[in-house]
Short mmCIF file of C-alpha atoms in Angstrom, two decimals:
data_model
loop_
_atom_site.label_atom_id
_atom_site.label_comp_id
_atom_site.label_asym_id
_atom_site.label_seq_id
_atom_site.Cartn_x
_atom_site.Cartn_y
_atom_site.Cartn_z
CA MET A 1 -1.65 -31.32 -58.35
CA THR A 2 -2.27 -34.53 -56.39
CA GLU A 3 -5.63 -35.37 -54.86
CA THR A 4 -4.10 -35.01 -51.39
CA THR A 5 -2.79 -31.53 -52.19
CA ALA A 6 -6.11 -30.47 -53.70
CA ARG A 7 -7.98 -31.38 -50.52
CA ARG A 8 -5.53 -29.71 -48.18
CA PRO A 9 -7.24 -26.79 -46.39
CA LYS A 10 -6.13 -23.30 -47.30
CA ARG A 11 -3.78 -21.90 -44.62
CA VAL A 12 -3.77 -18.26 -43.46
CA ASP A 13 -2.17 -16.54 -40.47
CA LEU A 14 -5.24 -14.98 -38.91
CA ILE A 15 -8.96 -15.40 -39.47
CA VAL A 16 -11.40 -12.87 -38.05
CA VAL A 17 -14.91 -14.29 -37.85
CA GLY A 18 -17.29 -11.35 -38.20
CA GLY A 19 -16.99 -8.18 -40.25
CA GLY A 20 -18.68 -5.78 -37.84
CA ALA A 21 -17.16 -3.02 -35.73
CA ALA A 22 -15.02 -5.26 -33.52
CA GLY A 23 -13.96 -7.58 -36.34
CA LEU A 24 -12.94 -4.82 -38.74
CA LEU A 25 -10.82 -3.05 -36.15
CA ALA A 26 -9.30 -6.35 -35.03
CA ALA A 27 -8.11 -7.08 -38.57
CA ILE A 28 -6.75 -3.55 -39.07
CA SER A 29 -5.04 -3.57 -35.67
CA ALA A 30 -3.40 -6.92 -36.38
CA ALA A 31 -2.02 -5.76 -39.74
CA ARG A 32 -0.74 -2.46 -38.32
CA THR A 33 0.82 -4.09 -35.25
CA TRP A 34 2.61 -6.63 -37.45
CA HIS A 35 4.23 -3.85 -39.48
CA GLU A 36 4.93 -1.56 -36.52
CA GLN A 37 6.66 -4.20 -34.43
CA ALA A 38 9.34 -4.96 -37.01
CA ALA A 39 8.19 -8.41 -38.04
CA PRO A 40 10.95 -11.06 -38.22
CA PRO A 41 13.23 -10.81 -41.29
CA ARG A 42 11.96 -12.62 -44.38
CA SER A 43 8.73 -13.42 -42.55
CA GLY A 44 6.69 -11.56 -45.18
CA SER A 45 3.36 -9.87 -44.67
CA LEU A 46 0.59 -11.15 -42.45
CA ASN A 47 -2.16 -13.06 -44.25
CA ILE A 48 -5.43 -11.90 -42.68
CA LEU A 49 -8.88 -13.07 -43.70
CA ILE A 50 -12.21 -11.63 -42.54
CA LEU A 51 -15.22 -13.93 -42.87
CA GLU A 52 -18.60 -12.14 -42.82
CA LYS A 53 -21.94 -13.91 -43.15
CA ASN A 54 -23.78 -10.82 -44.49
CA ASP A 55 -23.54 -9.63 -48.08
CA LYS A 56 -21.42 -6.66 -46.96
CA ILE A 57 -19.20 -5.73 -44.07
CA GLY A 58 -20.26 -3.28 -41.37
CA ARG A 59 -24.02 -3.66 -41.71
CA LYS A 60 -24.70 -3.09 -38.02
CA ILE A 61 -22.51 0.03 -38.05
CA LEU A 62 -24.77 1.45 -40.75
CA ALA A 63 -27.77 1.16 -38.43
CA THR A 64 -26.23 2.93 -35.43
CA GLY A 65 -27.33 6.39 -34.39
CA ASN A 66 -30.26 6.28 -36.83
CA GLY A 67 -27.80 6.12 -39.70
CA ARG A 68 -25.58 8.86 -38.27
CA CYS A 69 -23.30 6.45 -36.33
CA ASN A 70 -22.98 7.32 -32.65
CA LEU A 71 -19.28 6.51 -32.88
CA THR A 72 -18.44 6.72 -29.17
CA ASN A 73 -19.12 8.73 -26.02
CA ALA A 74 -16.81 11.16 -24.26
CA LEU A 75 -17.91 9.57 -20.96
CA ALA A 76 -17.07 5.99 -21.98
CA VAL A 77 -15.23 4.85 -18.87
CA PRO A 78 -15.38 1.33 -17.34
CA ALA A 79 -18.07 2.40 -14.84
CA ALA A 80 -20.54 2.69 -17.75
CA TYR A 81 -20.27 -1.04 -18.57
CA HIS A 82 -22.02 -4.12 -17.21
CA GLY A 83 -21.63 -7.88 -17.04
CA ASP A 84 -20.97 -10.60 -14.47
CA ASP A 85 -17.44 -9.16 -14.19
CA PRO A 86 -17.58 -5.61 -15.58
CA ARG A 87 -13.98 -4.97 -14.43
CA PHE A 88 -12.90 -7.14 -17.35
CA CYS A 89 -13.45 -4.25 -19.76
CA ARG A 90 -10.76 -2.11 -18.12
CA GLY A 91 -7.89 -3.71 -20.04
CA ALA A 92 -9.24 -2.75 -23.46
CA LEU A 93 -10.86 0.56 -22.47
CA HIS A 94 -7.74 1.88 -20.73
CA ARG A 95 -5.37 0.85 -23.50
CA TYR A 96 -7.63 2.02 -26.32
CA ASP A 97 -9.73 4.80 -24.82
CA VAL A 98 -12.00 7.36 -26.46
CA LYS A 99 -9.06 9.57 -27.50
CA ALA A 100 -7.33 6.59 -29.11
CA THR A 101 -10.54 5.78 -30.98
CA LEU A 102 -10.97 9.34 -32.25
CA ASP A 103 -7.30 9.48 -33.26
CA PHE A 104 -7.71 6.18 -35.12
CA PHE A 105 -10.67 7.46 -37.12
CA LEU A 106 -9.14 10.90 -37.68
CA ASP A 107 -6.13 9.12 -39.19
CA LEU A 108 -8.55 7.51 -41.63
CA GLY A 109 -10.03 10.92 -42.45
CA LEU A 110 -13.16 10.93 -40.24
CA VAL A 111 -13.85 14.23 -38.46
CA CYS A 112 -16.15 14.01 -35.43
CA ARG A 113 -17.92 16.31 -33.01
CA GLU A 114 -19.35 15.91 -29.52
CA GLU A 115 -23.07 16.51 -29.02
CA GLU A 116 -25.41 16.27 -26.01
CA ASP A 117 -24.66 13.80 -23.19
CA GLY A 118 -21.15 13.21 -24.54
CA ARG A 119 -22.35 11.46 -27.70
CA ILE A 120 -19.83 11.71 -30.53
CA TYR A 121 -20.88 11.59 -34.19
CA PRO A 122 -19.11 12.08 -37.52
CA VAL A 123 -19.44 15.68 -38.72
CA CYS A 124 -20.69 14.32 -42.04
CA GLN A 125 -23.58 12.60 -40.18
CA GLN A 126 -23.13 9.41 -42.23
CA ALA A 127 -22.59 5.95 -40.79
CA ALA A 128 -21.84 4.87 -44.35
CA ALA A 129 -18.74 7.08 -44.29
CA VAL A 130 -17.40 5.13 -41.30
CA VAL A 131 -17.81 1.82 -43.11
CA ASP A 132 -16.32 3.22 -46.32
CA LEU A 133 -13.20 4.47 -44.54
CA LEU A 134 -12.72 1.14 -42.77
CA ALA A 135 -13.12 -0.68 -46.09
CA HIS A 136 -10.49 1.58 -47.68
CA GLU A 137 -8.05 0.83 -44.85
CA ILE A 138 -8.65 -2.91 -45.17
CA GLU A 139 -7.88 -2.67 -48.86
CA ARG A 140 -4.74 -0.59 -48.23
CA LEU A 141 -3.46 -3.15 -45.74
CA HIS A 142 -4.17 -6.02 -48.19
CA ILE A 143 -6.60 -7.69 -45.80
CA THR A 144 -9.00 -10.08 -47.53
CA ALA A 145 -12.69 -9.78 -46.66
CA GLN A 146 -15.06 -12.50 -47.86
CA THR A 147 -18.80 -11.89 -47.45
CA GLN A 148 -21.65 -14.42 -47.39
CA GLN A 149 -19.38 -16.85 -45.57
CA THR A 150 -20.81 -18.62 -42.55
CA VAL A 151 -18.46 -20.45 -40.19
CA VAL A 152 -20.15 -23.58 -38.88
CA SER A 153 -17.28 -25.30 -37.05
CA LEU A 154 -14.11 -24.36 -35.23
CA GLU A 155 -11.68 -26.87 -33.82
CA PRO A 156 -8.05 -26.95 -32.72
CA VAL A 157 -5.76 -29.20 -34.75
CA GLU A 158 -3.44 -31.25 -32.58
CA PRO A 159 0.26 -30.79 -33.46
CA VAL A 160 2.35 -33.56 -34.98
CA PHE A 161 5.13 -34.63 -32.60
CA LEU A 162 8.64 -35.82 -33.39
CA GLY A 163 9.42 -37.70 -30.23
CA SER A 164 8.40 -35.37 -27.42
CA GLN A 165 8.74 -32.19 -29.49
CA PRO A 166 5.98 -30.72 -31.67
CA LEU A 167 7.03 -30.05 -35.25
CA GLU A 168 5.57 -26.52 -35.00
CA LYS A 169 5.09 -24.38 -31.90
CA ALA A 170 2.29 -22.26 -33.28
CA PRO A 171 -1.35 -23.06 -32.45
CA HIS A 172 -3.32 -24.49 -35.34
CA TRP A 173 -7.04 -24.05 -35.99
CA ARG A 174 -9.39 -25.44 -38.60
CA LEU A 175 -12.61 -23.72 -39.58
CA GLY A 176 -15.45 -25.29 -41.53
CA LEU A 177 -17.68 -23.10 -43.69
CA ALA A 178 -21.30 -23.66 -44.64
CA ASP A 179 -20.30 -24.23 -48.28
CA GLY A 180 -18.00 -27.10 -47.31
CA GLN A 181 -14.69 -25.24 -47.41
CA LYS A 182 -12.05 -25.95 -44.77
CA LEU A 183 -9.63 -23.23 -43.69
CA ASP A 184 -6.56 -23.59 -41.49
CA THR A 185 -5.12 -20.73 -39.49
CA THR A 186 -2.73 -19.96 -36.66
CA CYS A 187 -5.01 -17.51 -34.83
CA VAL A 188 -8.75 -16.91 -34.72
CA ILE A 189 -10.56 -13.82 -33.49
CA LEU A 190 -14.27 -14.36 -32.84
CA ALA A 191 -16.18 -11.09 -33.35
CA THR A 192 -19.60 -12.36 -34.37
CA GLY A 193 -21.66 -10.15 -32.07
CA GLY A 194 -24.33 -11.34 -29.66
CA MET A 195 -28.01 -11.86 -30.42
CA ALA A 196 -29.34 -8.32 -30.73
CA SER A 197 -30.64 -7.33 -34.19
CA PRO A 198 -30.52 -10.82 -35.75
CA ASN A 199 -31.65 -9.29 -39.06
CA LEU A 200 -28.21 -7.67 -39.20
CA GLY A 201 -26.41 -10.97 -38.61
CA SER A 202 -26.13 -11.27 -34.82
CA ASP A 203 -27.72 -14.64 -34.19
CA GLY A 204 -25.57 -16.20 -31.47
CA SER A 205 -23.39 -18.15 -33.91
CA GLY A 206 -20.24 -17.21 -32.00
CA TYR A 207 -21.58 -18.91 -28.89
CA ARG A 208 -22.09 -22.11 -30.86
CA LEU A 209 -18.48 -22.00 -32.04
CA ALA A 210 -16.96 -21.29 -28.61
CA GLN A 211 -19.02 -23.48 -26.30
CA PRO A 212 -17.83 -26.85 -27.69
CA LEU A 213 -14.30 -25.68 -26.88
CA GLY A 214 -15.17 -25.42 -23.20
CA HIS A 215 -16.14 -21.75 -22.97
CA HIS A 216 -19.02 -20.90 -20.69
CA LEU A 217 -22.00 -18.75 -21.60
CA VAL A 218 -23.71 -16.14 -19.44
CA GLU A 219 -27.32 -16.32 -20.61
CA PRO A 220 -27.91 -13.71 -23.33
CA LEU A 221 -30.74 -11.26 -22.62
CA PRO A 222 -32.10 -8.27 -24.57
CA ALA A 223 -30.72 -4.91 -23.44
CA LEU A 224 -31.21 -1.32 -24.58
CA VAL A 225 -34.70 -2.33 -25.59
CA GLN A 226 -38.30 -1.17 -25.02
CA LEU A 227 -40.33 -2.34 -22.01
CA THR A 228 -43.71 -4.05 -22.08
CA THR A 229 -46.32 -3.32 -19.41
CA ALA A 230 -49.39 -5.12 -18.16
CA GLY A 231 -52.98 -4.70 -19.24
CA ARG A 232 -52.43 -2.67 -22.42
CA LYS A 233 -53.03 0.38 -20.25
CA THR A 234 -50.76 2.57 -22.34
CA VAL A 235 -52.66 2.07 -25.62
CA SER A 236 -54.65 5.29 -25.14
CA LEU A 237 -51.40 7.20 -24.52
CA SER A 238 -49.48 5.78 -27.48
CA GLY A 239 -47.29 8.38 -29.15
CA ILE A 240 -47.19 10.81 -26.21
CA ARG A 241 -43.73 11.87 -25.02
CA VAL A 242 -43.03 13.25 -21.56
CA GLU A 243 -39.95 14.39 -19.64
CA CYS A 244 -40.00 12.64 -16.29
CA GLY A 245 -38.11 10.87 -13.56
CA LEU A 246 -38.29 7.07 -13.40
CA SER A 247 -37.93 4.57 -10.58
CA LEU A 248 -37.79 0.81 -11.13
CA LEU A 249 -39.15 -1.14 -8.17
CA LEU A 250 -38.77 -4.82 -7.36
CA GLY A 251 -41.33 -5.49 -4.68
CA ASN A 252 -41.00 -2.43 -2.46
CA GLN A 253 -37.31 -1.81 -3.19
CA GLU A 254 -36.05 0.72 -5.74
CA ILE A 255 -33.41 -1.06 -7.83
CA SER A 256 -32.70 1.58 -10.48
CA ARG A 257 -33.44 5.19 -11.36
CA GLU A 258 -33.29 7.25 -14.56
CA ALA A 259 -34.60 10.51 -15.99
CA GLY A 260 -35.38 11.83 -19.46
CA GLU A 261 -37.93 11.66 -22.25
CA VAL A 262 -40.25 8.65 -22.17
CA LEU A 263 -42.43 7.56 -25.08
CA PHE A 264 -45.73 5.80 -24.38
CA THR A 265 -46.48 3.01 -26.86
CA ASP A 266 -49.29 0.54 -27.40
CA TYR A 267 -47.19 -2.21 -25.77
CA GLY A 268 -45.59 -0.17 -22.97
CA LEU A 269 -42.74 2.33 -22.82
CA SER A 270 -39.78 3.45 -24.92
CA GLY A 271 -37.21 6.25 -24.92
CA ILE A 272 -33.59 6.53 -23.82
CA PRO A 273 -34.21 6.24 -20.04
CA ILE A 274 -36.38 3.19 -20.69
CA LEU A 275 -33.58 1.61 -22.75
CA GLN A 276 -31.19 2.33 -19.90
CA LEU A 277 -33.46 0.50 -17.45
CA SER A 278 -34.07 -2.47 -19.74
CA ARG A 279 -30.93 -4.40 -18.80
CA THR A 280 -31.94 -4.32 -15.15
CA VAL A 281 -35.44 -5.40 -16.14
CA SER A 282 -34.17 -8.37 -18.18
CA VAL A 283 -31.88 -9.57 -15.40
CA SER A 284 -34.44 -8.99 -12.64
CA LEU A 285 -37.19 -10.91 -14.42
CA GLN A 286 -34.76 -13.76 -15.12
CA GLU A 287 -33.64 -13.97 -11.48
CA ASN A 288 -36.96 -13.24 -9.73
CA SER A 289 -40.32 -14.51 -10.91
CA VAL A 290 -42.18 -13.91 -7.62
CA GLU A 291 -41.98 -10.24 -6.64
CA PRO A 292 -43.70 -7.80 -9.01
CA LEU A 293 -41.57 -5.45 -11.10
CA ARG A 294 -43.04 -1.97 -11.36
CA ILE A 295 -42.03 1.34 -12.88
CA GLN A 296 -43.02 4.69 -11.43
CA LEU A 297 -43.02 7.85 -13.54
CA ASP A 298 -42.62 11.22 -11.86
CA LEU A 299 -44.39 13.43 -14.38
CA LEU A 300 -43.50 16.69 -12.61
CA PRO A 301 -40.05 16.03 -11.07
CA GLU A 302 -39.47 19.74 -10.37
CA TRP A 303 -42.68 19.96 -8.25
CA THR A 304 -43.34 18.53 -4.79
CA GLU A 305 -46.42 16.45 -4.19
CA SER A 306 -47.84 19.06 -1.83
CA ALA A 307 -47.39 21.80 -4.45
CA ILE A 308 -49.28 19.70 -7.02
CA GLU A 309 -52.02 19.00 -4.49
CA ALA A 310 -52.36 22.73 -3.79
CA SER A 311 -52.54 23.52 -7.51
CA ILE A 312 -55.32 20.96 -8.06
CA ALA A 313 -57.27 22.25 -5.05
CA HIS A 314 -56.97 25.81 -6.37
CA ARG A 315 -58.36 24.77 -9.76
CA ILE A 316 -61.32 23.11 -8.09
CA SER A 317 -62.07 26.24 -6.06
CA LEU A 318 -61.91 28.43 -9.18
CA ASN A 319 -64.12 26.21 -11.35
CA PRO A 320 -66.06 23.61 -9.37
CA ALA A 321 -68.20 22.73 -12.42
CA LEU A 322 -65.16 21.68 -14.48
CA HIS A 323 -65.31 18.08 -15.67
CA LEU A 324 -62.79 15.63 -14.23
CA SER A 325 -61.49 14.96 -17.75
CA ASP A 326 -60.09 18.52 -17.82
CA LEU A 327 -58.89 18.88 -14.23
CA LEU A 328 -55.21 18.06 -14.85
CA THR A 329 -54.89 19.73 -18.28
CA GLY A 330 -51.89 22.04 -18.22
CA LEU A 331 -50.24 20.18 -15.39
CA VAL A 332 -49.78 17.15 -17.61
CA HIS A 333 -50.78 16.15 -21.14
CA ARG A 334 -54.59 16.10 -21.40
CA LYS A 335 -54.74 12.39 -22.28
CA ILE A 336 -52.37 11.55 -19.45
CA GLY A 337 -54.56 13.60 -17.14
CA GLY A 338 -57.62 11.58 -18.07
CA PHE A 339 -55.63 8.37 -17.67
CA ILE A 340 -54.53 9.39 -14.17
CA VAL A 341 -58.06 10.27 -13.09
CA ARG A 342 -59.37 6.90 -14.29
CA GLU A 343 -56.51 4.94 -12.69
CA ALA A 344 -56.50 6.83 -9.38
CA LEU A 345 -60.22 7.41 -8.82
CA HIS A 346 -61.97 4.74 -10.93
CA THR A 347 -64.76 7.21 -11.67
CA ASN A 348 -66.64 8.80 -14.56
CA LEU A 349 -64.67 11.58 -16.26
CA ASP A 350 -67.88 13.58 -16.90
CA GLN A 351 -68.39 14.30 -13.21
CA PRO A 352 -67.77 17.85 -11.93
CA VAL A 353 -64.59 18.36 -9.94
CA ARG A 354 -66.52 19.68 -6.91
CA THR A 355 -67.39 16.06 -6.10
CA LEU A 356 -63.76 15.27 -5.20
CA SER A 357 -62.75 14.78 -1.58
CA SER A 358 -59.44 16.01 -0.17
CA ARG A 359 -58.26 12.40 -0.07
CA GLN A 360 -58.99 12.03 -3.80
CA VAL A 361 -57.12 15.25 -4.56
CA LYS A 362 -54.15 13.88 -2.62
CA SER A 363 -54.41 10.62 -4.61
CA LEU A 364 -54.27 12.53 -7.91
CA ALA A 365 -51.20 14.48 -6.79
CA ARG A 366 -49.48 11.26 -5.74
CA SER A 367 -50.30 9.63 -9.09
CA ILE A 368 -48.68 12.52 -10.96
CA LYS A 369 -45.54 11.98 -8.89
CA GLN A 370 -45.78 8.19 -8.97
CA LEU A 371 -47.66 7.05 -12.08
CA GLU A 372 -47.21 3.32 -11.75
CA LEU A 373 -47.19 0.56 -14.35
CA THR A 374 -46.43 -3.13 -13.93
CA VAL A 375 -43.51 -4.24 -16.09
CA THR A 376 -44.06 -7.62 -17.75
CA GLY A 377 -40.83 -7.81 -19.76
CA THR A 378 -38.95 -6.35 -22.69
CA LYS A 379 -39.28 -6.53 -26.44
CA ASP A 380 -37.24 -9.35 -27.95
CA PHE A 381 -33.77 -9.44 -29.52
CA SER A 382 -35.13 -8.21 -32.85
CA GLN A 383 -35.74 -4.82 -31.19
CA ALA A 384 -32.72 -4.79 -28.86
CA GLN A 385 -29.68 -2.63 -29.54
CA VAL A 386 -27.30 -4.86 -27.58
CA THR A 387 -27.02 -8.19 -25.81
CA ALA A 388 -26.55 -8.50 -22.07
CA GLY A 389 -24.60 -11.68 -21.34
CA GLY A 390 -22.41 -13.66 -23.72
CA LEU A 391 -19.17 -15.60 -23.44
CA ASP A 392 -18.01 -15.65 -19.83
CA CYS A 393 -15.15 -13.16 -19.49
CA ARG A 394 -13.48 -15.37 -16.88
CA ASP A 395 -12.45 -17.67 -19.73
CA PHE A 396 -10.41 -14.87 -21.36
CA LEU A 397 -7.37 -12.81 -20.39
CA PRO A 398 -8.37 -9.15 -19.93
CA ASP A 399 -5.00 -7.75 -21.02
CA CYS A 400 -5.04 -9.44 -24.46
CA LEU A 401 -8.52 -11.06 -24.90
CA GLU A 402 -6.96 -14.46 -25.63
CA SER A 403 -8.76 -17.54 -24.38
CA ARG A 404 -7.42 -19.02 -21.16
CA LEU A 405 -8.58 -22.42 -22.43
CA LYS A 406 -7.39 -22.44 -26.05
CA PRO A 407 -4.20 -20.63 -27.13
CA GLY A 408 -4.53 -18.70 -30.35
CA LEU A 409 -8.26 -18.03 -29.90
CA PHE A 410 -9.36 -14.45 -29.16
CA ALA A 411 -12.77 -12.79 -28.73
CA ALA A 412 -13.93 -9.19 -29.06
CA GLY A 413 -17.03 -7.02 -28.97
CA GLU A 414 -20.57 -7.91 -28.03
CA LEU A 415 -19.80 -11.64 -28.13
CA LEU A 416 -18.27 -11.27 -24.67
CA ASP A 417 -20.30 -10.66 -21.51
CA ILE A 418 -19.77 -6.89 -21.57
CA ASP A 419 -22.41 -4.33 -22.52
CA GLY A 420 -22.56 -0.58 -22.05
CA ASP A 421 -25.06 2.20 -21.52
CA CYS A 422 -27.00 3.82 -24.34
CA GLY A 423 -25.21 6.53 -26.31
CA GLY A 424 -22.13 5.21 -28.11
CA TYR A 425 -20.74 3.10 -25.27
CA ASN A 426 -21.21 -0.24 -27.00
CA LEU A 427 -19.50 0.86 -30.18
CA GLN A 428 -16.60 2.10 -28.04
CA TRP A 429 -16.34 -1.38 -26.49
CA ALA A 430 -16.34 -2.88 -29.99
CA TRP A 431 -13.57 -0.53 -31.15
CA SER A 432 -11.46 -0.97 -28.00
CA SER A 433 -11.76 -4.73 -27.75
CA GLY A 434 -11.21 -5.16 -31.49
CA LEU A 435 -8.03 -3.09 -31.39
CA LEU A 436 -6.75 -5.06 -28.40
CA ALA A 437 -7.59 -8.50 -29.78
CA GLY A 438 -6.02 -7.71 -33.15
CA ALA A 439 -2.82 -6.32 -31.66
CA SER A 440 -2.58 -9.30 -29.30
CA ALA A 441 -3.00 -11.80 -32.13
CA ALA A 442 -0.30 -10.05 -34.16
CA ARG A 443 2.13 -10.19 -31.24
CA LEU A 444 1.48 -13.90 -30.85
CA LEU A 445 2.15 -14.41 -34.55
CA THR A 446 5.36 -12.37 -34.26
CA ARG A 447 6.56 -14.71 -31.51
CA VAL A 448 5.76 -17.95 -33.32
CA ARG A 449 7.30 -16.70 -36.57
CA ALA A 450 10.55 -15.63 -34.87
#
């Protein structure tokens, strides 16, 4: 072997950067599409390589649904997704919808069931089973997966011309790894994730690979994450859960509304409806630093304010010596009742309720319907379930997820500026976009090999 030959980068057909949900399905989809579309005679099998920076593939899948894997959601339609151009997700979600996803996993042997709010989980209740089945399929398709491999550079290799004609019509990419290796490939699929849960490998590395190639970045922000509130007012309520309605207000305008179980914490608020509001909070605080952002909790959504006021007045008439600390017990959690009295009346909780005026009773009733906290922000990416923002979708073709700027480069999953609601929507986007990117890359390779 000559020195020149020894230094020549290893060449493969397709490299998938990232061994998470989108990357694994992209690799499988590419291999299956290659075989299904009657690859050119004597062209051989497709050489696919997955590069994963973690010590194992699918680590983020293992953490979904509290280890149960909220695989998808029966209601995962394009309207449940967000981004600067949320219509972009239609191409992947229509071609590879929830039924296609469930059929894909059933073919691997995974049986699922639908639970509340359309959430779909494996019957076995094990996220590990999902990863195991994907690993078995990768092995069956002879796809190579290398772990603990970090890609640090990605650049197109200009073709060699003979006169005015290139010697090869296929795109050509060169990847540099952290250990010094160089790899050449015809196609690249970036599926590195965004910035949410960096402890699981999502650290924005895909942005750093794509931006030097001319791709634009919509600023990444934490989404599906807990909210922080001002003044540590919720410390005394930490651990209390309450079913309520929620309104998010920017200035005097309601900009979003949710309902469900909210958890008070020492830093602010958590719970599914809070996670749902968090994307709007992140974007609003980024775009507007002047008007205050507030959240109002309706602690008795099934009651009118006048009915609550009448109930409080009746209690006072029955027991005028009752202390203020106990006035709202039974209407709301006792600690929340004390909190409301302090916030609304700014008075001593040991006072008897007979001291209250009708205006103060009205104020208490309004506070139960509109318990207000000032939102200061969200927890950071380490606590976020997903990233809002990412690679600008306008730089990619929605029907195949190939870059408009660089032929042979594809992107899938959370790396792109698409994120969904809480409850399996983001995994569905990963599955759908991975399947589309992989199939598209295989079709490109079929054409250039013909």
